[in-house]
Amino acid sequence: MSEHAEAKATAPLFNPLSPDFIRDPYPHYDLLRRVDPVHITPHGMYLVSRHAEVSGVVRDKRFGKDFVERSTRRYGPKIMDEPIFRSMSHWMLQQDPPDHTRLRGLVVKAFTARRVEDMRPRIQEIVDQTLDRVIPNGHMDLIEDFAFRLPVTIICDMLGIPEEHREVFYTGSRDGGRILDPVPLSPQEIANGNATYMMSQMYFQQLFELRRKQPGDDLTTQLVQAEEDGSKLTNEELTSNIILLFGAGHETTVNLIGNGLLALHRNPDQLALLKAKPELITNAIEEFLRYDSSVQMTGRVALEDIDDLAGKKIPKGESVLCLLGSANRDPAVYPDSPDRLDITRPNVRPLSFGGGIHFCLGAQLARIEAEVAISTLLRRLPELRLDDAENPEWRPTFVLRGLKRLPASW
Ligand code: HEM
């Protein structure tokens, strides 16, 4: 066996931060689904890659979140003294019922299909203003200059962040995603996470004061009032969940727009089809979500001993990593070439928004934002071309999959 072949044969099946994996995780998923669909990682976690098990686990009440137990197992008991971990432990995303039900119930009304559909004119206005600014230049970075502004502006609107405070969010760092990856953080990464969290906490405490004095028609006012009420949420829960909403509300959507635009331009027949038939946009967005999801994984913990998950036993307390990006390419569900982008594909039901009680709160909002952004871009800049569609620069994170930049000209 050549050295290269030997290295390949002994390489771990799951090395999600390796450059090769970040560039193209899909051949790795294919191998996992075929060879070991419930694979135990070097860090002792159960990695689930087929659609049937991923879809089952995210909805199964025998699995929960148990963030504190999971983190202390991985890092030791002192980890909960770290501000960033303490804050994450209060996210609704990391809670089991009844706390999850209580926290989600406080904000769910702002995300109903009706409320979000009402935001469409505002979304269109932001996209048009963004394009008005860049069109005279003849080139832009589709991530920084285009995809980024929309979700940030919308989540600032929803949280009641005043216009004059927003510039820092438009120019802020997008390096927080590493904390979600299933590879332990180094002490330096934990320190960086703490520093970013403390800055956000300081800002949001000021915003809470402002909204106590000047209530508005926004989520922050709603949550501040719930906190004052006493029994509905604590001050720590308030801060943590506002930070969650802010983060979840933009990074993921920026990447849906970016990954979708890259996929389209790498498949010129599909790009031409969408330009010719703009009414395909709704199905195209589902296909972009399926084809290259901006969230690749979500996690659960076994709340009891599980006797049989695709032939494996999972002891109580063990972590299960659900590979959403792999489930979306499972030929068992998409027999017609799952690795092909097809914006007319029937019955696309991506698992990119997770499932069960944690199903993404912002799913419909993200869909509409991506729909308006991509269809407006194709309509207003039909000549747009990517400068380098073959070797784009990916962000070095696994769970949040997205591009660092995507330069384009017209
Ligand atoms: C393409 C864009 C997005 C993707 C792919 C995405 C994906 C996800 C996933 C996979 C989960 C976890 C589901 C689970 O564990 O079963 C989730 C939860 C969540 N998402 Fe999103 N998301 C997106 C956009 C948004 C937006 C725009 C918002 C808010 C403005 C948002 C807010 C949330 C919240 C609050 C949760 C936690 C819900 C809970 O625990 O009950 N997301 N999202």
Short mmCIF file of C-alpha atoms and ligand atoms in Angstrom, two decimals:
data_model
loop_
_atom_site.label_atom_id
_atom_site.label_comp_id
_atom_site.label_asym_id
_atom_site.label_seq_id
_atom_site.Cartn_x
_atom_site.Cartn_y
_atom_site.Cartn_z
CA MET A 1 0.00 0.00 0.00
CA SER A 2 1.38 3.45 -0.85
CA GLU A 3 1.99 5.81 2.05
CA HIS A 4 -0.86 8.00 0.87
CA ALA A 5 -3.34 5.10 0.59
CA GLU A 6 -2.27 3.81 4.01
CA ALA A 7 -2.74 7.22 5.60
CA LYS A 8 -6.21 7.35 4.03
CA ALA A 9 -7.10 3.85 5.23
CA THR A 10 -6.15 4.67 8.84
CA ALA A 11 -7.54 8.23 8.82
CA PRO A 12 -10.38 8.75 11.29
CA LEU A 13 -13.80 8.59 9.62
CA PHE A 14 -14.76 11.90 11.21
CA ASN A 15 -12.28 14.75 11.36
CA PRO A 16 -14.64 17.68 10.85
CA LEU A 17 -12.12 20.51 11.18
CA SER A 18 -9.63 19.11 8.65
CA PRO A 19 -9.31 21.36 5.58
CA ASP A 20 -10.46 18.54 3.34
CA PHE A 21 -13.65 18.02 5.37
CA ILE A 22 -14.39 21.75 5.56
CA ARG A 23 -13.97 22.10 1.79
CA ASP A 24 -16.30 19.20 0.97
CA PRO A 25 -17.84 17.12 3.78
CA TYR A 26 -20.12 15.12 1.47
CA PRO A 27 -17.78 12.26 0.40
CA HIS A 28 -17.00 11.77 4.12
CA TYR A 29 -20.71 11.55 4.94
CA ASP A 30 -21.23 9.09 2.10
CA LEU A 31 -18.58 6.81 3.60
CA LEU A 32 -20.05 7.11 7.09
CA ARG A 33 -23.58 6.27 5.91
CA ARG A 34 -22.34 3.19 4.07
CA VAL A 35 -19.68 1.91 6.48
CA ASP A 36 -20.75 2.88 10.00
CA PRO A 37 -24.05 4.81 10.21
CA VAL A 38 -23.81 5.11 14.02
CA HIS A 39 -20.10 5.78 14.40
CA ILE A 40 -18.31 6.33 17.74
CA THR A 41 -15.93 9.29 17.37
CA PRO A 42 -12.46 9.54 18.98
CA HIS A 43 -14.13 11.83 21.57
CA GLY A 44 -16.64 9.07 22.43
CA MET A 45 -19.71 10.60 20.79
CA TYR A 46 -22.24 8.74 18.65
CA LEU A 47 -22.28 10.12 15.14
CA VAL A 48 -25.52 9.48 13.24
CA SER A 49 -25.43 9.99 9.48
CA ARG A 50 -28.45 8.37 7.81
CA HIS A 51 -31.72 10.23 7.28
CA ALA A 52 -33.85 7.64 9.11
CA GLU A 53 -31.87 7.85 12.36
CA VAL A 54 -31.18 11.61 12.24
CA SER A 55 -34.84 12.37 11.66
CA GLY A 56 -35.81 9.87 14.38
CA VAL A 57 -33.39 11.09 17.07
CA VAL A 58 -34.22 14.82 16.79
CA ARG A 59 -37.90 14.00 17.39
CA ASP A 60 -37.47 11.24 19.98
CA LYS A 61 -38.34 12.18 23.60
CA ARG A 62 -35.79 9.65 24.88
CA PHE A 63 -33.15 12.13 23.73
CA GLY A 64 -32.74 15.60 25.20
CA LYS A 65 -30.12 18.31 25.61
CA ASP A 66 -28.60 18.02 29.11
CA PHE A 67 -26.00 20.69 28.32
CA VAL A 68 -24.46 20.96 31.81
CA GLU A 69 -23.94 17.20 32.19
CA ARG A 70 -22.56 16.91 28.65
CA SER A 71 -20.13 19.83 29.08
CA THR A 72 -18.86 18.74 32.50
CA ARG A 73 -18.23 15.24 31.14
CA ARG A 74 -16.17 16.69 28.33
CA TYR A 75 -14.30 19.46 30.16
CA GLY A 76 -14.60 18.71 33.89
CA PRO A 77 -16.79 20.33 36.60
CA LYS A 78 -15.11 23.77 36.48
CA ILE A 79 -16.31 24.42 32.95
CA MET A 80 -19.56 25.94 34.21
CA ASP A 81 -17.50 28.74 35.83
CA GLU A 82 -16.66 29.96 32.31
CA PRO A 83 -19.09 32.77 31.40
CA ILE A 84 -19.62 31.53 27.85
CA PHE A 85 -20.60 28.02 29.00
CA ARG A 86 -22.82 29.38 31.77
CA SER A 87 -24.56 31.58 29.25
CA MET A 88 -25.08 28.75 26.74
CA SER A 89 -26.54 26.58 29.48
CA HIS A 90 -29.49 29.02 29.57
CA TRP A 91 -30.20 29.00 25.82
CA MET A 92 -33.61 27.56 25.00
CA LEU A 93 -31.71 25.50 22.42
CA GLN A 94 -29.93 23.70 25.29
CA GLN A 95 -32.95 23.17 27.55
CA ASP A 96 -35.30 20.26 28.06
CA PRO A 97 -38.94 20.71 29.08
CA PRO A 98 -40.32 22.32 31.15
CA ASP A 99 -37.72 25.14 30.92
CA HIS A 100 -37.55 24.82 27.16
CA THR A 101 -41.33 25.13 26.82
CA ARG A 102 -41.37 28.21 29.07
CA LEU A 103 -38.55 30.05 27.25
CA ARG A 104 -39.70 29.20 23.71
CA GLY A 105 -43.27 30.16 24.63
CA LEU A 106 -42.12 33.70 25.46
CA VAL A 107 -40.92 34.47 21.92
CA VAL A 108 -42.70 32.05 19.59
CA LYS A 109 -45.44 34.53 18.61
CA ALA A 110 -42.92 36.84 16.95
CA PHE A 111 -42.00 34.06 14.52
CA THR A 112 -45.38 32.82 13.27
CA ALA A 113 -45.73 32.40 9.49
CA ARG A 114 -48.12 35.39 9.40
CA ARG A 115 -45.83 37.76 11.37
CA VAL A 116 -42.89 36.80 9.23
CA GLU A 117 -44.77 37.15 5.94
CA ASP A 118 -45.69 40.69 7.05
CA MET A 119 -41.96 41.46 7.13
CA ARG A 120 -41.53 40.74 3.40
CA PRO A 121 -41.79 44.42 2.26
CA ARG A 122 -39.16 45.46 4.83
CA ILE A 123 -36.90 42.58 3.69
CA GLN A 124 -37.31 43.71 0.07
CA GLU A 125 -36.50 47.30 1.05
CA ILE A 126 -33.24 46.29 2.77
CA VAL A 127 -32.15 44.12 -0.17
CA ASP A 128 -32.87 46.93 -2.64
CA GLN A 129 -31.01 49.51 -0.55
CA THR A 130 -28.03 47.18 -0.25
CA LEU A 131 -27.93 46.66 -4.02
CA ASP A 132 -28.41 50.38 -4.75
CA ARG A 133 -25.24 51.01 -2.75
CA VAL A 134 -23.03 48.42 -4.45
CA ILE A 135 -24.27 48.24 -8.07
CA PRO A 136 -22.25 51.29 -9.26
CA ASN A 137 -19.01 49.59 -8.09
CA GLY A 138 -19.09 46.75 -10.63
CA HIS A 139 -17.93 44.23 -8.04
CA MET A 140 -18.60 43.14 -4.45
CA ASP A 141 -18.07 40.43 -1.90
CA LEU A 142 -21.42 38.63 -1.90
CA ILE A 143 -20.96 37.67 1.76
CA GLU A 144 -19.78 40.91 3.38
CA ASP A 145 -21.43 43.45 1.07
CA PHE A 146 -24.67 41.61 0.33
CA ALA A 147 -25.71 38.50 2.31
CA PHE A 148 -24.58 39.83 5.70
CA ARG A 149 -26.53 43.09 5.92
CA LEU A 150 -30.02 41.66 5.51
CA PRO A 151 -30.28 39.17 8.40
CA VAL A 152 -28.36 41.50 10.74
CA THR A 153 -30.71 44.40 9.97
CA ILE A 154 -33.79 42.20 10.39
CA ILE A 155 -32.72 40.73 13.72
CA CYS A 156 -31.77 44.26 14.92
CA ASP A 157 -35.29 45.39 13.93
CA MET A 158 -36.87 42.47 15.77
CA LEU A 159 -34.79 43.03 18.92
CA GLY A 160 -35.40 46.79 18.89
CA ILE A 161 -31.72 47.70 18.55
CA PRO A 162 -31.65 51.43 17.70
CA GLU A 163 -30.29 52.40 14.26
CA GLU A 164 -27.44 54.39 15.81
CA HIS A 165 -26.10 51.29 17.66
CA ARG A 166 -26.01 49.02 14.63
CA GLU A 167 -22.74 49.84 12.88
CA VAL A 168 -20.77 47.71 15.34
CA PHE A 169 -22.93 44.69 14.43
CA TYR A 170 -22.38 45.22 10.70
CA THR A 171 -18.62 45.32 11.14
CA GLY A 172 -18.34 42.86 14.06
CA SER A 173 -16.38 39.61 13.98
CA ARG A 174 -18.03 36.41 12.77
CA ASP A 175 -15.65 34.08 14.59
CA GLY A 176 -17.96 32.76 17.33
CA GLY A 177 -19.09 29.62 15.50
CA ARG A 178 -16.24 27.37 16.67
CA ILE A 179 -17.97 26.97 20.04
CA LEU A 180 -20.66 24.79 18.42
CA ASP A 181 -18.23 22.29 16.90
CA PRO A 182 -17.98 18.79 18.43
CA VAL A 183 -14.22 19.12 18.94
CA PRO A 184 -13.15 20.38 22.39
CA LEU A 185 -12.16 24.03 22.59
CA SER A 186 -8.62 25.01 23.57
CA PRO A 187 -8.19 27.26 26.66
CA GLN A 188 -7.43 30.14 24.26
CA GLU A 189 -10.66 29.52 22.35
CA ILE A 190 -12.62 29.45 25.61
CA ALA A 191 -10.97 32.76 26.62
CA ASN A 192 -11.91 34.29 23.24
CA GLY A 193 -15.49 33.02 23.63
CA ASN A 194 -15.67 34.56 27.12
CA ALA A 195 -14.38 37.91 25.86
CA THR A 196 -16.92 38.06 23.02
CA TYR A 197 -19.71 37.03 25.37
CA MET A 198 -18.80 39.70 27.94
CA MET A 199 -18.89 42.40 25.26
CA SER A 200 -22.32 41.28 24.08
CA GLN A 201 -23.55 41.06 27.65
CA MET A 202 -22.45 44.64 28.34
CA TYR A 203 -24.25 45.90 25.25
CA PHE A 204 -27.48 44.02 25.91
CA GLN A 205 -27.64 45.14 29.57
CA GLN A 206 -27.67 48.73 28.23
CA LEU A 207 -30.37 47.81 25.73
CA PHE A 208 -32.49 46.29 28.53
CA GLU A 209 -32.21 49.55 30.51
CA LEU A 210 -33.25 51.52 27.42
CA ARG A 211 -36.26 49.28 26.75
CA ARG A 212 -37.33 49.42 30.40
CA LYS A 213 -37.46 53.22 30.12
CA GLN A 214 -38.71 53.36 26.53
CA PRO A 215 -40.70 50.23 25.72
CA GLY A 216 -41.10 49.39 22.04
CA ASP A 217 -42.89 46.88 19.86
CA ASP A 218 -39.96 44.46 19.89
CA LEU A 219 -38.71 41.18 21.38
CA THR A 220 -36.36 42.81 23.88
CA THR A 221 -39.20 44.86 25.41
CA GLN A 222 -41.34 41.71 25.55
CA LEU A 223 -38.64 39.71 27.33
CA VAL A 224 -37.65 42.54 29.69
CA GLN A 225 -41.29 42.80 30.77
CA ALA A 226 -41.45 39.02 31.26
CA GLU A 227 -38.33 39.23 33.43
CA GLU A 228 -39.80 42.04 35.55
CA ASP A 229 -42.86 39.89 36.08
CA GLY A 230 -40.53 37.64 38.12
CA SER A 231 -41.79 34.14 37.47
CA LYS A 232 -41.23 33.90 33.72
CA LEU A 233 -37.50 34.23 33.23
CA THR A 234 -34.39 35.18 35.17
CA ASN A 235 -31.96 37.93 34.25
CA GLU A 236 -29.37 35.37 33.10
CA GLU A 237 -31.96 33.65 30.91
CA LEU A 238 -32.96 36.98 29.44
CA THR A 239 -29.40 37.92 28.43
CA SER A 240 -28.51 34.46 27.16
CA ASN A 241 -31.57 34.05 25.00
CA ILE A 242 -31.32 37.50 23.47
CA ILE A 243 -27.70 36.67 22.55
CA LEU A 244 -28.89 33.32 21.14
CA LEU A 245 -31.56 35.02 19.02
CA PHE A 246 -29.07 37.56 17.75
CA GLY A 247 -26.49 34.91 16.79
CA ALA A 248 -28.90 32.27 15.46
CA GLY A 249 -30.75 34.95 13.57
CA HIS A 250 -27.96 36.00 11.27
CA GLU A 251 -24.93 33.74 10.78
CA THR A 252 -27.09 30.86 9.56
CA THR A 253 -29.04 32.97 7.09
CA VAL A 254 -25.93 34.71 5.72
CA ASN A 255 -24.62 31.24 4.96
CA LEU A 256 -27.87 30.02 3.40
CA ILE A 257 -27.66 32.92 0.96
CA GLY A 258 -23.91 32.45 0.36
CA ASN A 259 -23.97 28.66 -0.02
CA GLY A 260 -27.04 28.90 -2.25
CA LEU A 261 -25.40 31.47 -4.54
CA LEU A 262 -22.24 29.39 -4.78
CA ALA A 263 -24.20 26.22 -5.62
CA LEU A 264 -26.21 28.05 -8.28
CA HIS A 265 -23.14 29.50 -9.98
CA ARG A 266 -21.37 26.14 -9.95
CA ASN A 267 -24.40 24.73 -11.80
CA PRO A 268 -24.96 27.12 -14.71
CA ASP A 269 -27.95 25.14 -16.05
CA GLN A 270 -29.75 25.64 -12.73
CA LEU A 271 -28.79 29.32 -12.65
CA ALA A 272 -30.18 29.81 -16.16
CA LEU A 273 -33.35 27.94 -15.22
CA LEU A 274 -33.97 30.10 -12.16
CA LYS A 275 -33.40 33.29 -14.16
CA ALA A 276 -35.86 32.06 -16.79
CA LYS A 277 -38.43 30.88 -14.23
CA PRO A 278 -38.17 33.06 -11.11
CA GLU A 279 -41.30 31.38 -9.73
CA LEU A 280 -39.09 28.35 -8.92
CA ILE A 281 -37.43 30.32 -6.11
CA THR A 282 -39.43 28.75 -3.25
CA ASN A 283 -38.48 25.23 -4.25
CA ALA A 284 -34.93 26.39 -5.06
CA ILE A 285 -34.48 27.60 -1.46
CA GLU A 286 -35.53 24.19 -0.11
CA GLU A 287 -33.03 22.60 -2.48
CA PHE A 288 -30.25 25.00 -1.36
CA LEU A 289 -31.03 24.08 2.25
CA ARG A 290 -30.82 20.38 1.35
CA TYR A 291 -27.82 20.58 -0.96
CA ASP A 292 -25.41 22.50 1.29
CA SER A 293 -26.98 23.32 4.64
CA SER A 294 -25.64 26.25 6.62
CA VAL A 295 -26.12 24.16 9.79
CA GLN A 296 -24.50 20.74 9.44
CA MET A 297 -25.27 19.16 12.79
CA THR A 298 -27.36 19.33 15.92
CA GLY A 299 -26.82 17.37 19.11
CA ARG A 300 -28.82 15.38 21.64
CA VAL A 301 -28.05 13.32 24.76
CA ALA A 302 -29.58 9.90 25.52
CA LEU A 303 -31.84 10.51 28.54
CA GLU A 304 -32.17 6.73 29.06
CA ASP A 305 -30.39 3.61 27.79
CA ILE A 306 -31.23 3.15 24.12
CA ASP A 307 -31.22 -0.52 23.10
CA ASP A 308 -31.00 -0.23 19.38
CA LEU A 309 -30.08 2.63 17.10
CA ALA A 310 -29.21 1.08 13.76
CA GLY A 311 -27.86 -1.91 15.66
CA LYS A 312 -25.92 0.01 18.36
CA LYS A 313 -26.69 0.45 22.04
CA ILE A 314 -26.42 3.99 23.38
CA PRO A 315 -25.97 4.23 27.15
CA LYS A 316 -27.80 6.92 29.10
CA GLY A 317 -25.85 10.20 29.19
CA GLU A 318 -23.98 9.67 25.92
CA SER A 319 -23.95 12.41 23.28
CA VAL A 320 -25.47 11.81 19.87
CA LEU A 321 -24.42 14.02 16.97
CA CYS A 322 -27.04 14.22 14.25
CA LEU A 323 -25.47 15.00 10.87
CA LEU A 324 -28.19 17.08 9.20
CA GLY A 325 -26.01 17.73 6.15
CA SER A 326 -25.52 14.01 5.65
CA ALA A 327 -29.20 13.12 6.10
CA ASN A 328 -29.98 15.68 3.39
CA ARG A 329 -27.85 13.72 0.90
CA ASP A 330 -29.07 10.24 1.85
CA PRO A 331 -29.92 8.30 -1.34
CA ALA A 332 -32.52 6.34 0.65
CA VAL A 333 -34.65 9.51 0.67
CA TYR A 334 -33.36 11.22 -2.46
CA PRO A 335 -32.84 8.31 -4.88
CA ASP A 336 -32.47 10.67 -7.82
CA SER A 337 -28.80 11.70 -7.51
CA PRO A 338 -28.67 13.37 -4.07
CA ASP A 339 -25.33 15.00 -4.92
CA ARG A 340 -26.86 16.90 -7.83
CA LEU A 341 -28.38 20.37 -7.39
CA ASP A 342 -31.89 20.29 -8.86
CA ILE A 343 -34.11 23.28 -8.10
CA THR A 344 -37.12 21.43 -9.52
CA ARG A 345 -36.61 18.38 -7.28
CA PRO A 346 -39.99 17.23 -5.94
CA ASN A 347 -40.64 16.57 -2.24
CA VAL A 348 -37.55 18.28 -0.87
CA ARG A 349 -37.82 18.25 2.92
CA PRO A 350 -34.40 19.17 4.26
CA LEU A 351 -33.55 18.46 7.88
CA SER A 352 -31.47 21.65 8.00
CA PHE A 353 -33.77 23.26 10.58
CA GLY A 354 -33.65 20.23 12.89
CA GLY A 355 -36.85 18.79 14.25
CA GLY A 356 -39.07 18.02 17.22
CA ILE A 357 -39.48 20.55 20.01
CA HIS A 358 -36.32 22.46 19.02
CA PHE A 359 -37.32 22.86 15.36
CA CYS A 360 -35.77 26.15 14.27
CA LEU A 361 -37.79 29.12 15.41
CA GLY A 362 -36.53 31.27 12.54
CA ALA A 363 -37.05 28.76 9.70
CA GLN A 364 -39.74 30.69 7.87
CA LEU A 365 -37.96 33.99 8.36
CA ALA A 366 -34.72 32.55 6.96
CA ARG A 367 -36.58 31.12 3.95
CA ILE A 368 -38.19 34.47 3.11
CA GLU A 369 -34.95 36.40 3.58
CA ALA A 370 -33.09 34.02 1.25
CA GLU A 371 -35.93 34.03 -1.26
CA VAL A 372 -36.03 37.82 -1.52
CA ALA A 373 -32.23 38.22 -1.48
CA ILE A 374 -31.46 35.66 -4.17
CA SER A 375 -34.34 36.44 -6.52
CA THR A 376 -33.69 40.20 -6.32
CA LEU A 377 -29.97 39.72 -6.98
CA LEU A 378 -30.65 37.59 -10.09
CA ARG A 379 -33.20 40.09 -11.37
CA ARG A 380 -31.15 43.23 -10.80
CA LEU A 381 -27.71 41.86 -11.67
CA PRO A 382 -28.29 39.20 -14.35
CA GLU A 383 -24.70 39.59 -15.59
CA LEU A 384 -23.13 38.85 -12.20
CA ARG A 385 -20.28 36.30 -12.25
CA LEU A 386 -18.29 34.77 -9.41
CA ASP A 387 -14.59 35.63 -9.57
CA ASP A 388 -13.58 32.11 -8.48
CA ALA A 389 -16.36 29.54 -8.16
CA GLU A 390 -13.92 26.62 -8.02
CA ASN A 391 -11.85 27.50 -4.96
CA PRO A 392 -13.93 29.60 -2.59
CA GLU A 393 -12.62 30.26 0.89
CA TRP A 394 -14.66 28.43 3.55
CA ARG A 395 -14.88 29.51 7.17
CA PRO A 396 -12.91 27.07 9.35
CA THR A 397 -15.95 25.84 11.29
CA PHE A 398 -17.94 22.65 10.82
CA VAL A 399 -21.43 23.06 12.35
CA LEU A 400 -21.90 26.50 10.84
CA ARG A 401 -20.97 25.94 7.20
CA GLY A 402 -20.34 29.06 5.19
CA LEU A 403 -17.95 31.09 3.10
CA LYS A 404 -15.46 33.69 4.28
CA ARG A 405 -15.95 35.65 1.10
CA LEU A 406 -17.47 35.23 -2.33
CA PRO A 407 -16.18 37.94 -4.68
CA ALA A 408 -18.28 38.65 -7.76
CA SER A 409 -18.26 41.15 -10.66
CA TRP A 410 -20.70 42.34 -13.33
C1 HEM B 1 -30.81 29.05 7.21
C2 HEM B 1 -31.03 29.54 8.39
C3 HEM B 1 -31.16 28.72 9.64
C4 HEM B 1 -30.83 27.42 9.86
C5 HEM B 1 -30.24 26.39 8.88
C6 HEM B 1 -31.17 27.14 11.25
C7 HEM B 1 -31.01 25.90 11.86
C8 HEM B 1 -31.40 25.60 13.14
C9 HEM B 1 -31.24 24.30 13.77
C10 HEM B 1 -30.60 23.08 13.12
C11 HEM B 1 -31.73 24.39 15.03
C12 HEM B 1 -31.73 23.30 16.10
C13 HEM B 1 -32.85 22.34 15.89
C14 HEM B 1 -32.74 21.08 16.69
O1 HEM B 1 -31.85 20.93 17.56
O2 HEM B 1 -33.57 20.20 16.45
C15 HEM B 1 -32.21 25.75 15.21
C16 HEM B 1 -32.78 26.22 16.37
C17 HEM B 1 -33.07 27.54 16.55
N1 HEM B 1 -33.02 28.55 15.62
FE1 HEM B 1 -32.45 28.40 13.68
N2 HEM B 1 -31.67 28.28 11.82
C18 HEM B 1 -31.69 29.26 10.87
C19 HEM B 1 -32.16 30.55 11.04
C20 HEM B 1 -32.65 31.07 12.20
C21 HEM B 1 -33.15 32.41 12.38
C22 HEM B 1 -33.26 33.45 11.27
C23 HEM B 1 -33.50 32.52 13.70
C24 HEM B 1 -34.06 33.70 14.47
C25 HEM B 1 -34.23 34.89 14.08
C26 HEM B 1 -33.23 31.25 14.34
C27 HEM B 1 -33.44 30.98 15.67
C28 HEM B 1 -33.36 29.73 16.24
C29 HEM B 1 -33.67 29.46 17.64
C30 HEM B 1 -34.09 30.48 18.68
C31 HEM B 1 -33.49 28.09 17.83
C32 HEM B 1 -33.71 27.30 19.13
C33 HEM B 1 -35.11 26.75 19.13
C34 HEM B 1 -35.41 25.83 20.29
O3 HEM B 1 -34.50 25.33 20.95
O4 HEM B 1 -36.60 25.62 20.56
N3 HEM B 1 -32.72 30.40 13.40
N4 HEM B 1 -32.00 26.47 14.05
#
